[in-house]
mmCIF file of C-alpha atoms in Angstrom:
data_model
loop_
_atom_site.group_PDB
_atom_site.id
_atom_site.type_symbol
_atom_site.label_atom_id
_atom_site.label_comp_id
_atom_site.label_asym_id
_atom_site.label_seq_id
_atom_site.Cartn_x
_atom_site.Cartn_y
_atom_site.Cartn_z
ATOM 1 C CA PHE A 1 31.169 -4.550 33.772
ATOM 2 C CA ARG A 2 29.718 -7.265 35.439
ATOM 3 C CA ASN A 3 27.425 -9.619 32.314
ATOM 4 C CA GLY A 4 25.371 -12.714 34.042
ATOM 5 C CA GLY A 5 27.475 -13.200 36.885
ATOM 6 C CA LYS A 6 30.850 -12.861 34.760
ATOM 7 C CA THR A 7 33.166 -9.807 34.547
ATOM 8 C CA GLU A 8 33.673 -8.467 30.514
ATOM 9 C CA TYR A 9 35.952 -5.463 29.493
ATOM 10 C CA MET A 10 35.446 -2.646 26.834
ATOM 11 C CA ARG A 11 39.131 -1.521 26.032
ATOM 12 C CA ILE A 12 39.637 2.668 24.431
ATOM 13 C CA ASP A 13 42.474 2.328 21.402
ATOM 14 C CA SER A 14 44.615 5.526 21.489
ATOM 15 C CA ALA A 15 41.730 6.773 19.051
ATOM 16 C CA GLY A 16 39.715 6.691 20.949
ATOM 17 C CA ARG A 17 37.344 4.278 19.603
ATOM 18 C CA VAL A 18 35.361 1.152 21.953
ATOM 19 C CA THR A 19 36.543 -2.362 20.571
ATOM 20 C CA MET A 20 35.095 -5.009 21.636
ATOM 21 C CA PRO A 21 34.128 -6.422 23.964
ATOM 22 C CA TYR A 22 30.568 -4.893 24.765
ATOM 23 C CA GLN A 23 30.256 -1.766 22.595
ATOM 24 C CA PRO A 24 27.473 0.952 23.277
ATOM 25 C CA ALA A 25 24.260 -0.518 22.008
ATOM 26 C CA ALA A 26 20.677 0.179 23.005
ATOM 27 C CA SER A 27 17.364 -0.681 22.192
ATOM 28 C CA ALA A 28 13.704 0.198 23.465
ATOM 29 C CA SER A 29 10.107 0.169 21.424
ATOM 30 C CA TYR A 30 6.887 1.957 21.263
ATOM 31 C CA ALA A 31 3.305 0.864 22.109
ATOM 32 C CA GLY A 32 0.343 2.895 23.312
ATOM 33 C CA ALA A 33 -1.104 5.781 21.361
ATOM 34 C CA ASP A 34 -1.100 7.419 17.585
ATOM 35 C CA LEU A 35 1.624 10.304 17.489
ATOM 36 C CA ASN A 36 1.122 12.850 15.148
ATOM 37 C CA ALA A 37 4.324 14.915 13.745
ATOM 38 C CA THR A 38 5.981 17.170 15.687
ATOM 39 C CA SER A 39 5.638 14.304 18.426
ATOM 40 C CA ILE A 40 8.776 12.620 20.153
ATOM 41 C CA ILE A 41 8.145 8.859 20.201
ATOM 42 C CA PRO A 42 8.950 7.336 23.561
ATOM 43 C CA LEU A 43 11.006 4.323 24.742
ATOM 44 C CA ASN A 44 8.556 3.272 26.878
ATOM 45 C CA THR A 45 8.781 -0.936 26.687
ATOM 46 C CA GLY A 46 10.702 -3.321 26.368
ATOM 47 C CA ALA A 47 14.785 -1.348 27.051
ATOM 48 C CA ILE A 48 18.079 -3.266 26.812
ATOM 49 C CA THR A 49 21.489 -1.450 27.052
ATOM 50 C CA ARG A 50 24.484 -2.146 27.361
ATOM 51 C CA GLY A 51 28.521 -0.478 27.680
ATOM 52 C CA GLY A 52 26.979 2.119 29.612
ATOM 53 C CA ILE A 53 24.415 4.054 26.992
ATOM 54 C CA ALA A 54 21.157 5.174 29.158
ATOM 55 C CA ILE A 55 17.767 5.381 28.283
ATOM 56 C CA GLY A 56 15.720 8.272 28.959
ATOM 57 C CA THR A 57 11.730 8.470 28.528
ATOM 58 C CA ASN A 58 12.541 9.437 24.994
ATOM 59 C CA ALA A 59 16.038 9.681 24.080
ATOM 60 C CA PHE A 60 19.498 7.537 24.325
ATOM 61 C CA THR A 61 22.508 9.535 25.799
ATOM 62 C CA VAL A 62 25.564 8.237 24.230
ATOM 63 C CA PRO A 63 28.450 7.927 27.230
ATOM 64 C CA VAL A 64 31.744 8.224 24.378
ATOM 65 C CA ALA A 65 31.895 9.533 21.439
ATOM 66 C CA GLY A 66 32.171 8.139 17.637
ATOM 67 C CA THR A 67 30.612 6.782 14.846
ATOM 68 C CA TYR A 68 26.967 4.596 15.815
ATOM 69 C CA ALA A 69 24.293 2.770 14.085
ATOM 70 C CA VAL A 70 21.007 4.998 14.564
ATOM 71 C CA GLY A 71 17.897 2.292 13.120
ATOM 72 C CA TYR A 72 13.737 2.895 13.790
ATOM 73 C CA HIS A 73 11.573 0.309 12.683
ATOM 74 C CA HIS A 74 7.625 0.158 12.733
ATOM 75 C CA LEU A 75 6.172 -2.783 12.232
ATOM 76 C CA ALA A 76 2.227 -1.081 11.768
ATOM 77 C CA THR A 77 -0.148 0.099 8.895
ATOM 78 C CA THR A 78 0.407 3.851 8.318
ATOM 79 C CA THR A 79 0.444 6.200 5.689
ATOM 80 C CA ASN A 80 2.005 9.022 4.747
ATOM 81 C CA ALA A 81 4.054 9.228 7.741
ATOM 82 C CA GLN A 82 7.988 10.345 8.212
ATOM 83 C CA ILE A 83 10.378 9.672 11.052
ATOM 84 C CA THR A 84 13.227 12.558 11.719
ATOM 85 C CA ILE A 85 16.461 11.369 14.069
ATOM 86 C CA ARG A 86 16.867 14.009 15.966
ATOM 87 C CA VAL A 87 20.690 14.250 17.973
ATOM 88 C CA ASN A 88 20.108 17.053 21.017
ATOM 89 C CA GLY A 89 16.903 18.045 20.306
ATOM 90 C CA THR A 90 17.189 19.112 16.419
ATOM 91 C CA ASN A 91 16.144 17.461 13.865
ATOM 92 C CA ILE A 92 18.944 16.057 11.424
ATOM 93 C CA ASN A 93 18.092 16.738 7.741
ATOM 94 C CA SER A 94 20.564 18.038 5.807
ATOM 95 C CA GLY A 95 24.063 17.866 5.101
ATOM 96 C CA ALA A 96 26.920 15.926 6.940
ATOM 97 C CA GLY A 97 23.290 14.456 8.596
ATOM 98 C CA ALA A 98 21.488 13.977 5.599
ATOM 99 C CA GLN A 99 19.534 10.632 4.233
ATOM 100 C CA THR A 100 17.993 10.385 8.368
ATOM 101 C CA GLN A 101 14.684 10.834 7.577
ATOM 102 C CA VAL A 102 12.535 7.557 6.212
ATOM 103 C CA THR A 103 8.535 9.226 4.284
ATOM 104 C CA LEU A 104 6.293 6.597 3.101
ATOM 105 C CA GLN A 105 4.244 8.499 0.104
ATOM 106 C CA ALA A 106 1.203 5.163 0.371
ATOM 107 C CA GLN A 107 0.197 2.824 2.877
ATOM 108 C CA HIS A 108 3.075 -0.216 4.479
ATOM 109 C CA SER A 109 2.736 -2.521 7.453
ATOM 110 C CA ASN A 110 6.616 -2.838 8.060
ATOM 111 C CA PHE A 111 9.039 0.245 7.491
ATOM 112 C CA ALA A 112 12.844 0.926 8.694
ATOM 113 C CA THR A 113 15.323 3.329 8.394
ATOM 114 C CA HIS A 114 19.022 3.153 9.441
ATOM 115 C CA ASN A 115 21.566 5.978 9.287
ATOM 116 C CA LEU A 116 25.322 6.823 10.741
ATOM 117 C CA VAL A 117 25.546 9.386 13.201
ATOM 118 C CA SER A 118 28.494 10.803 14.673
ATOM 119 C CA LEU A 119 28.077 11.800 18.261
ATOM 120 C CA ALA A 120 30.465 13.125 20.876
ATOM 121 C CA ALA A 121 30.696 11.969 23.722
ATOM 122 C CA ASN A 122 26.976 12.883 26.147
ATOM 123 C CA ASP A 123 25.151 13.768 22.515
ATOM 124 C CA SER A 124 21.729 12.410 22.642
ATOM 125 C CA ILE A 125 19.407 10.539 20.087
ATOM 126 C CA SER A 126 15.601 10.990 19.251
ATOM 127 C CA PHE A 127 12.461 10.250 16.974
ATOM 128 C CA VAL A 128 10.631 12.169 15.667
ATOM 129 C CA VAL A 129 7.431 12.344 14.201
ATOM 130 C CA THR A 130 7.098 14.951 11.666
ATOM 131 C CA LEU A 131 4.748 14.029 9.046
ATOM 132 C CA ASN A 132 0.774 12.651 10.162
ATOM 133 C CA THR A 133 0.345 10.696 12.022
ATOM 134 C CA VAL A 134 2.529 7.555 13.304
ATOM 135 C CA HIS A 135 0.681 4.439 14.739
ATOM 136 C CA GLY A 136 1.025 3.131 17.781
ATOM 137 C CA ASN A 137 -2.149 0.877 18.876
ATOM 138 C CA GLY A 138 -1.538 -2.476 18.489
ATOM 139 C CA SER A 139 2.118 -1.973 16.958
ATOM 140 C CA TYR A 140 5.607 -2.519 17.523
ATOM 141 C CA ASN A 141 7.826 0.331 17.363
ATOM 142 C CA ARG A 142 10.969 -0.723 17.673
ATOM 143 C CA MET A 143 14.320 2.487 17.651
ATOM 144 C CA TYR A 144 17.954 1.313 18.511
ATOM 145 C CA ILE A 145 21.792 2.340 19.064
ATOM 146 C CA TYR A 146 24.768 0.989 18.397
ATOM 147 C CA LEU A 147 28.842 1.858 18.484
ATOM 148 C CA LEU A 148 30.564 1.025 14.526
ATOM 149 C CA GLY A 149 34.286 -0.354 16.340
#
């Protein structure tokens, strides 16, 4: 990998884990119109990626299998909203993927959700509004994902 004029190396050990340096990681943000329930949150500004994670219009795609830390930060007032993580277009909300939703019961000016998600190579992660409205105008909604080494 070329990074600022120097070469960095990513290794995969015998168990298939990617090791430092240059762990796969990415972040992106959303700014725009308010998003209602069932809307996928776009990844439309401030995209940063390294180590092979691809950022599409509304999903991160990972290059290698592993346990990824996945997070969403919302910096704007909203009420009774719910954000759910999707893997390959399917909501994670039960079983091994439990605890992947954040629900706001009253107004909050800042909320976040952080989760560990086991992914296979080429799996995609997206975020969807599953209840009420997430405000986008004048807000800074940041999504990120990185592989735990």
